[in-house]
């Protein structure tokens, strides 16, 4: 006897989306393990990881009403994929973007990276002043800033700016691309950027000596 998993087209589409989400999480877990074990190159990893994150973000937005928590989804379907959950939900960017800096930074390019950080701080703060508060406007700016801060090896891993940008990127990754920050959120983000910028400038002299 044939057993149907769905009763109508809408329900069928939901289960198909569930299957796709399941596949993305599994693929990301395998990709993370392959990268950690040096089975694939950093460039291959980053390209594939960015694709998976983009697909995940689109699908998560589509399923936000039926799957409010990705962690709960993973638990329901007995998915042991901690690396994938961290990459897709918590981080929202490839590991290479998070850690690129530390391995590549040298004294000769520190000045250029410092200038890049300053520019990214200013761009992010100015965009908020211009009321550019949609997730797809803010997320790329914070990702660029986070990447430039991570490139600067003279900053400690727990540097205020790194931690706050990681928190904001994680928060934005759980929102839809068209969602907008509330006035309170935008104000808090601007405050965090300004505070992180001041800490960044204050850290440079002691970090460079």
Tab-separated table of C-alpha atoms in Angstrom:
chain	number	residue	atom	x	y	z
A	1	UNK	CA	0.000	0.000	0.000
A	2	UNK	CA	1.329	3.429	-0.956
A	3	UNK	CA	1.859	5.803	1.989
A	4	UNK	CA	1.828	9.520	1.221
A	5	UNK	CA	3.965	11.875	3.283
A	6	UNK	CA	1.863	14.861	2.281
A	7	UNK	CA	-1.777	15.693	1.691
A	8	UNK	CA	-1.463	18.630	-0.687
A	9	UNK	CA	1.014	20.570	-2.821
A	10	UNK	CA	1.909	22.999	-0.040
A	11	UNK	CA	2.717	20.197	2.368
A	12	UNK	CA	4.757	18.444	-0.299
A	13	UNK	CA	6.790	21.601	-0.893
A	14	UNK	CA	7.409	21.907	2.846
A	15	UNK	CA	8.816	18.386	3.064
A	16	UNK	CA	10.970	18.997	-0.013
A	17	UNK	CA	12.366	22.107	1.686
A	18	UNK	CA	13.006	20.059	4.820
A	19	UNK	CA	14.963	17.567	2.723
A	20	UNK	CA	16.996	20.354	1.137
A	21	UNK	CA	17.759	21.914	4.536
A	22	UNK	CA	18.827	18.512	5.834
A	23	UNK	CA	21.130	18.073	2.821
A	24	UNK	CA	22.701	21.541	3.258
A	25	UNK	CA	23.473	20.913	6.931
A	26	UNK	CA	24.979	17.493	6.169
A	27	UNK	CA	27.041	18.880	3.271
A	28	UNK	CA	28.350	21.724	5.431
A	29	UNK	CA	29.375	19.303	8.178
A	30	UNK	CA	31.321	17.201	5.645
A	31	UNK	CA	32.904	20.337	4.166
A	32	UNK	CA	34.025	21.580	7.598
A	33	UNK	CA	35.608	18.214	8.393
A	34	UNK	CA	37.316	18.076	4.989
A	35	UNK	CA	38.772	21.547	5.563
A	36	UNK	CA	40.012	20.714	9.075
A	37	UNK	CA	41.684	17.551	7.742
A	38	UNK	CA	43.321	19.454	4.832
A	39	UNK	CA	41.504	17.295	2.286
A	40	UNK	CA	40.548	20.406	0.287
A	41	UNK	CA	42.323	23.715	-0.231
A	42	UNK	CA	41.316	26.935	1.520
A	43	UNK	CA	40.103	28.477	-1.734
A	44	UNK	CA	37.968	25.430	-2.608
A	45	UNK	CA	36.570	25.373	0.911
A	46	UNK	CA	35.713	29.070	0.918
A	47	UNK	CA	33.966	28.939	-2.471
A	48	UNK	CA	31.831	25.941	-1.535
A	49	UNK	CA	31.149	27.219	1.975
A	50	UNK	CA	29.917	30.582	0.681
A	51	UNK	CA	27.519	28.756	-1.665
A	52	UNK	CA	26.146	26.597	1.153
A	53	UNK	CA	25.746	29.601	3.471
A	54	UNK	CA	23.913	31.527	0.731
A	55	UNK	CA	21.577	28.588	0.019
A	56	UNK	CA	21.016	28.046	3.722
A	57	UNK	CA	20.163	31.702	4.350
A	58	UNK	CA	17.613	31.714	1.526
A	59	UNK	CA	16.041	28.432	2.635
A	60	UNK	CA	16.023	29.374	6.332
A	61	UNK	CA	14.137	32.554	5.456
A	62	UNK	CA	11.606	30.534	3.435
A	63	UNK	CA	11.102	28.121	6.333
A	64	UNK	CA	11.208	30.676	9.166
A	65	UNK	CA	7.574	29.993	10.109
A	66	UNK	CA	7.802	26.190	10.074
A	67	UNK	CA	11.424	25.914	11.277
A	68	UNK	CA	11.969	28.744	13.780
A	69	UNK	CA	15.039	27.002	15.230
A	70	UNK	CA	17.658	25.229	13.117
A	71	UNK	CA	19.091	23.631	16.262
A	72	UNK	CA	15.689	22.116	17.063
A	73	UNK	CA	15.373	20.903	13.465
A	74	UNK	CA	18.750	19.166	13.780
A	75	UNK	CA	17.700	17.583	17.088
A	76	UNK	CA	14.360	16.410	15.685
A	77	UNK	CA	16.053	14.619	12.788
A	78	UNK	CA	18.919	13.361	14.994
A	79	UNK	CA	21.591	15.259	13.088
A	80	UNK	CA	24.953	15.289	14.851
A	81	UNK	CA	26.386	18.250	12.940
A	82	UNK	CA	27.896	20.728	15.433
A	83	UNK	CA	30.404	22.168	12.936
A	84	UNK	CA	27.663	22.858	10.387
A	85	UNK	CA	25.385	24.516	12.962
A	86	UNK	CA	28.273	26.722	14.084
A	87	UNK	CA	29.169	27.691	10.520
A	88	UNK	CA	25.626	28.253	9.224
A	89	UNK	CA	23.857	29.648	12.286
A	90	UNK	CA	26.442	31.079	14.682
A	91	UNK	CA	29.187	32.325	12.378
A	92	UNK	CA	27.523	32.937	9.022
A	93	UNK	CA	30.893	33.220	7.242
A	94	UNK	CA	33.515	30.651	6.123
A	95	UNK	CA	36.261	29.725	8.591
A	96	UNK	CA	38.820	31.138	6.169
A	97	UNK	CA	37.209	34.564	6.503
A	98	UNK	CA	37.317	34.297	10.298
A	99	UNK	CA	40.904	33.151	10.536
A	100	UNK	CA	42.539	34.309	7.296
A	101	UNK	CA	44.291	37.177	9.031
A	102	UNK	CA	46.167	35.388	11.690
A	103	UNK	CA	48.026	33.143	9.254
A	104	UNK	CA	48.703	35.751	6.571
A	105	UNK	CA	49.500	38.895	8.545
A	106	UNK	CA	53.041	40.196	8.637
A	107	UNK	CA	54.663	43.409	9.815
A	108	UNK	CA	55.034	44.648	6.232
A	109	UNK	CA	51.312	44.715	5.501
A	110	UNK	CA	50.030	45.688	8.955
A	111	UNK	CA	49.807	49.388	8.039
A	112	UNK	CA	47.650	48.620	5.000
A	113	UNK	CA	45.385	46.377	7.073
A	114	UNK	CA	45.046	49.043	9.756
A	115	UNK	CA	43.963	51.517	7.063
A	116	UNK	CA	41.490	48.929	5.742
A	117	UNK	CA	40.043	48.439	9.235
A	118	UNK	CA	39.639	52.180	9.743
A	119	UNK	CA	37.913	52.522	6.358
A	120	UNK	CA	35.561	49.632	7.123
A	121	UNK	CA	34.685	51.072	10.528
A	122	UNK	CA	33.888	54.466	8.997
A	123	UNK	CA	31.901	52.966	6.097
A	124	UNK	CA	29.770	50.878	8.468
A	125	UNK	CA	29.067	53.818	10.777
A	126	UNK	CA	28.300	56.171	7.891
A	127	UNK	CA	25.887	53.662	6.322
A	128	UNK	CA	23.829	53.581	9.537
A	129	UNK	CA	23.738	57.376	9.591
A	130	UNK	CA	22.327	57.209	6.040
A	131	UNK	CA	19.613	54.836	7.313
A	132	UNK	CA	20.972	51.823	5.403
A	133	UNK	CA	19.559	49.331	7.891
A	134	UNK	CA	18.390	46.368	5.760
A	135	UNK	CA	20.149	43.090	6.570
A	136	UNK	CA	21.487	42.725	3.016
A	137	UNK	CA	23.028	46.206	3.363
A	138	UNK	CA	24.482	45.876	6.849
A	139	UNK	CA	25.688	42.237	6.801
A	140	UNK	CA	28.303	42.687	4.002
A	141	UNK	CA	29.759	45.769	5.722
A	142	UNK	CA	30.141	43.990	9.055
A	143	UNK	CA	31.578	40.905	7.322
A	144	UNK	CA	34.201	43.082	5.610
A	145	UNK	CA	35.031	44.761	8.912
A	146	UNK	CA	35.257	41.442	10.736
A	147	UNK	CA	37.506	40.017	8.011
A	148	UNK	CA	39.848	43.027	8.129
A	149	UNK	CA	40.061	42.892	11.945
A	150	UNK	CA	40.861	39.174	11.774
A	151	UNK	CA	43.646	39.896	9.300
A	152	UNK	CA	45.418	42.071	11.861
A	153	UNK	CA	47.448	39.575	13.869
A	154	UNK	CA	48.517	42.164	16.445
A	155	UNK	CA	44.987	42.211	17.870
A	156	UNK	CA	44.150	39.538	20.478
A	157	UNK	CA	41.443	36.949	19.660
A	158	UNK	CA	39.158	38.403	22.335
A	159	UNK	CA	39.505	41.990	21.089
A	160	UNK	CA	36.240	43.888	21.689
A	161	UNK	CA	35.678	44.746	18.017
A	162	UNK	CA	36.115	41.134	16.886
A	163	UNK	CA	33.726	39.784	19.502
A	164	UNK	CA	31.017	42.388	18.899
A	165	UNK	CA	31.155	42.069	15.104
A	166	UNK	CA	30.921	38.283	15.420
A	167	UNK	CA	27.838	38.674	17.640
A	168	UNK	CA	26.165	41.076	15.208
A	169	UNK	CA	26.961	38.918	12.166
A	170	UNK	CA	25.497	35.904	13.964
A	171	UNK	CA	22.371	37.901	14.814
A	172	UNK	CA	21.944	39.169	11.253
A	173	UNK	CA	22.491	35.689	9.810
A	174	UNK	CA	19.294	34.571	11.563
A	175	UNK	CA	17.274	37.341	9.889
A	176	UNK	CA	15.952	37.567	6.339
A	177	UNK	CA	17.813	39.599	3.712
A	178	UNK	CA	14.953	42.116	3.424
A	179	UNK	CA	14.495	42.511	7.182
A	180	UNK	CA	15.533	45.840	8.675
A	181	UNK	CA	17.110	46.765	11.982
A	182	UNK	CA	14.809	48.586	14.327
A	183	UNK	CA	15.745	52.112	15.380
A	184	UNK	CA	16.939	50.730	18.708
A	185	UNK	CA	19.027	47.995	17.047
A	186	UNK	CA	20.586	50.467	14.613
A	187	UNK	CA	21.434	52.799	17.468
A	188	UNK	CA	23.002	49.962	19.469
A	189	UNK	CA	25.010	48.771	16.446
A	190	UNK	CA	26.308	52.296	15.833
A	191	UNK	CA	27.281	52.543	19.509
A	192	UNK	CA	29.092	49.171	19.331
A	193	UNK	CA	30.913	50.235	16.159
A	194	UNK	CA	31.993	53.532	17.690
A	195	UNK	CA	33.090	51.849	20.921
A	196	UNK	CA	35.005	49.166	18.984
A	197	UNK	CA	36.625	51.800	16.779
A	198	UNK	CA	37.857	53.743	19.808
A	199	UNK	CA	39.203	50.540	21.374
A	200	UNK	CA	40.857	49.665	18.069
A	201	UNK	CA	42.649	53.011	17.847
A	202	UNK	CA	43.695	52.825	21.495
A	203	UNK	CA	45.058	49.291	21.052
A	204	UNK	CA	47.313	50.103	18.109
A	205	UNK	CA	50.203	51.871	19.893
A	206	UNK	CA	50.563	49.227	22.608
A	207	UNK	CA	49.968	46.372	20.169
A	208	UNK	CA	52.606	47.589	17.776
A	209	UNK	CA	55.340	48.174	20.346
